[in-house]
Short mmCIF file of C-alpha atoms in Angstrom, two decimals:
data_model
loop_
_atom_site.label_atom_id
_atom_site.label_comp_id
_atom_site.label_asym_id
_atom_site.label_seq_id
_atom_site.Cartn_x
_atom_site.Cartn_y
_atom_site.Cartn_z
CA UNK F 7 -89.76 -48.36 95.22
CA UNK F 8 -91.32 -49.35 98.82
CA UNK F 9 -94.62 -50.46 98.58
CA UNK F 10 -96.70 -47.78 100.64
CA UNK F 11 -100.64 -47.64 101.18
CA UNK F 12 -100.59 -44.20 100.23
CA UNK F 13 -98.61 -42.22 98.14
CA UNK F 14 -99.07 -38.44 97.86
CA UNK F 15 -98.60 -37.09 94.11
CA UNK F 16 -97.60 -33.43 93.57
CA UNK F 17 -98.65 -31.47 91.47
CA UNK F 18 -95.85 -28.23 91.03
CA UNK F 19 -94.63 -25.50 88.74
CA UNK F 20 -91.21 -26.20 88.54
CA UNK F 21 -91.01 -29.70 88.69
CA UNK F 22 -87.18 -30.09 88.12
CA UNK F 23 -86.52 -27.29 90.16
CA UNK F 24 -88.70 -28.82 92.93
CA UNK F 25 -86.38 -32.21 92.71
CA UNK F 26 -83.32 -30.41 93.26
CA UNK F 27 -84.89 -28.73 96.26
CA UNK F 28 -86.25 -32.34 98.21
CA UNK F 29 -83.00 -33.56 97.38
CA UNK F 30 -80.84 -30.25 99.27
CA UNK F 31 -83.65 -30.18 101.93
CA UNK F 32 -85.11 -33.77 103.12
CA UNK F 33 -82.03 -35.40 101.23
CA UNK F 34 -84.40 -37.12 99.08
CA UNK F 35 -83.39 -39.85 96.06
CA UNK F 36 -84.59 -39.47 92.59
CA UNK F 37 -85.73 -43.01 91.93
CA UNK F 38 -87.26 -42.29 88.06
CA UNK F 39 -88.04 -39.18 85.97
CA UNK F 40 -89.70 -39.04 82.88
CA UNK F 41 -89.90 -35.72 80.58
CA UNK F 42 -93.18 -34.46 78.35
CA UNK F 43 -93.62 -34.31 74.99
CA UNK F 44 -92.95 -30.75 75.30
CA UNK F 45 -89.53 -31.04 76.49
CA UNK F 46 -89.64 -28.74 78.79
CA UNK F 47 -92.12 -30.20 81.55
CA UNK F 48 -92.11 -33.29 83.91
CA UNK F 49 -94.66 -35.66 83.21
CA UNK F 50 -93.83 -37.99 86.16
CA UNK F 51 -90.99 -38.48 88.75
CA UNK F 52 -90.52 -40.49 91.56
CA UNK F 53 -88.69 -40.09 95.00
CA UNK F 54 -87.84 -41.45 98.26
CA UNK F 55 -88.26 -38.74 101.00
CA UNK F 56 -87.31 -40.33 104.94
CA UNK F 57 -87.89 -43.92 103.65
CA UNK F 58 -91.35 -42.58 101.59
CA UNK F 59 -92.21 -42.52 98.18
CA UNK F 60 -93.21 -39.11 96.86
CA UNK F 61 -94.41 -38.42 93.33
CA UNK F 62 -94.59 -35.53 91.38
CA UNK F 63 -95.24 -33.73 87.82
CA UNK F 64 -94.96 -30.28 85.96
CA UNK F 65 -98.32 -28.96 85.78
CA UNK F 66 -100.40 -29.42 82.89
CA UNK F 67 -103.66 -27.20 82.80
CA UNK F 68 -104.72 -27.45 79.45
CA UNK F 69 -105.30 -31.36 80.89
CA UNK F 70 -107.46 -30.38 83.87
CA UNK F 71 -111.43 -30.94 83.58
CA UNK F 72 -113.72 -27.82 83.68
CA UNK F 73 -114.29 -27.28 87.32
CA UNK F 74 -111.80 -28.54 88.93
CA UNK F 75 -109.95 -27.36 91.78
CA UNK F 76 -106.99 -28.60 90.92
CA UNK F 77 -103.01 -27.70 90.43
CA UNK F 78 -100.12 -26.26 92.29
CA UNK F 79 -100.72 -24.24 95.61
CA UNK F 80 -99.88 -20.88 93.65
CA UNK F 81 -102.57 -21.59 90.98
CA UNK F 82 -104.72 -22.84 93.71
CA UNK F 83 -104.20 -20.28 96.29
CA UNK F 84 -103.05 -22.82 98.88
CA UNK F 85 -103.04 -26.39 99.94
CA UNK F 86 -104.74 -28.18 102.30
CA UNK F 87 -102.26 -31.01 102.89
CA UNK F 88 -99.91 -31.22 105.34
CA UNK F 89 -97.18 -33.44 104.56
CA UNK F 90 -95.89 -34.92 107.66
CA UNK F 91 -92.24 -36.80 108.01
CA UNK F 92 -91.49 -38.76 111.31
CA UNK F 93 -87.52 -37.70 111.73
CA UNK F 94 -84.48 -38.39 113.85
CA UNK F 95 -84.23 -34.78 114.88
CA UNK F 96 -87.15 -32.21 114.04
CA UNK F 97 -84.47 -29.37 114.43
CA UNK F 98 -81.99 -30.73 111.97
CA UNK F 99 -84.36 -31.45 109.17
CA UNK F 100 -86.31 -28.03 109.61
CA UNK F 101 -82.47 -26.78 109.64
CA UNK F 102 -81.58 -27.95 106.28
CA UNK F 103 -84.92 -26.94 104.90
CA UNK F 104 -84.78 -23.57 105.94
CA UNK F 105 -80.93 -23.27 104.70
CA UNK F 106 -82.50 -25.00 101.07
CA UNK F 107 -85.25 -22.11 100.98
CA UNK F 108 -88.29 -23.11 103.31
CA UNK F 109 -90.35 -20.68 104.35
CA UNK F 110 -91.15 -20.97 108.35
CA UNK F 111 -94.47 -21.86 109.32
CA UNK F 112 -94.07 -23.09 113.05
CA UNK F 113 -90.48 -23.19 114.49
CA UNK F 114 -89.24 -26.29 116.31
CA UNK F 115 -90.93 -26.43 119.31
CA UNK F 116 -91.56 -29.57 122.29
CA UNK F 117 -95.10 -29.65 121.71
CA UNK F 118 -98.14 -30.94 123.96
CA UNK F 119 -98.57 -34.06 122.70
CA UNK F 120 -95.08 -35.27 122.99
CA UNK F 121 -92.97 -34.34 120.06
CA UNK F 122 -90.55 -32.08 118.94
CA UNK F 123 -92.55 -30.54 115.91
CA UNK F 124 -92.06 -27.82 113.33
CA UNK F 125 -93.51 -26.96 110.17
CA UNK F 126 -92.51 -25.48 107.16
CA UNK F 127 -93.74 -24.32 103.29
CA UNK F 128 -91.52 -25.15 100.67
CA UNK F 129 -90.73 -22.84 97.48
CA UNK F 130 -93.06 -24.42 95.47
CA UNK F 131 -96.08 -23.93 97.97
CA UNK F 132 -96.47 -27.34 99.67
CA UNK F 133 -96.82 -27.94 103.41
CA UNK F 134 -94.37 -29.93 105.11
CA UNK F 135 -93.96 -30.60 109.05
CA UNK F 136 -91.33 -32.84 110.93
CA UNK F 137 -91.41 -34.62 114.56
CA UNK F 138 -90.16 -37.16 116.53
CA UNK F 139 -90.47 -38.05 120.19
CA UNK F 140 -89.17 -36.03 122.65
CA UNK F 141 -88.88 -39.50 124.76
CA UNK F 142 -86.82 -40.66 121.66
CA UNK F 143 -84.21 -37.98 122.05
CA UNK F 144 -83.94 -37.49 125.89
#
């Protein structure tokens, strides 16, 4: 696993499911995965999405503290993370997303600031967005 300063950790209903679906989309590697007690949940995994380490788990409310805002986007109504991937071509990863069952946000488009950018939402409810330079693919 790359050492990263941050690594984002996912919280999703359909943790399995969700694997099979970075893998398809962002062509993501399933470095470690380790099952609950319950047999039928994901207490951990690990992946490496575009050179990144992602983690992720099942959800687990009878485990969250009273008060907290916390769980998948369904259960939360929403996310407010973005995750953003730096990409060899935006159109070709928001492509392969889409064909994998992404939900379109913002279609590629050459935006103001310089890049080729899209965003998307994937089945499980999280936020994702590609780029690159458009001076990197002139």
């Amino acid at each position: 696993m790359a050492a990263a300063a941050i690594i984002p950790h996912l919280n999703i209903e359909g943790a399995s499911q969700a694997i099979a679906f970075y893998v398809t989309a962002f062509g993501a590697t399933e470095l470690a995965r380790m099952p609950a007690n319950d047999g039928k949940r994901l207490l951990h995994a690990a992946l490496t999405i575009n050179g990144s380490t992602v983690f992720l788990h099942d959800d687990f409310p009878e485990h969250v503290f009273p008060g907290a805002v916390f769980g998948p986007p369904p259960r939360v109504g929403g996310v407010s993370v973005t995750l953003h991937l730096v990409v060899d071509d935006c159109d070709a990863w928001y492509d392969r997303a889409m064909k994998a069952g992404a939900t379109m946000v913002m279609a590629p488009h050459d935006a103001f600031w310089g890049d080729r950018y899209a965003q998307i939402v994937d089945p499980f409810g999280h936020s994702w967005s590609f780029a690159h330079a458009l001076a990197a693919k002139a």
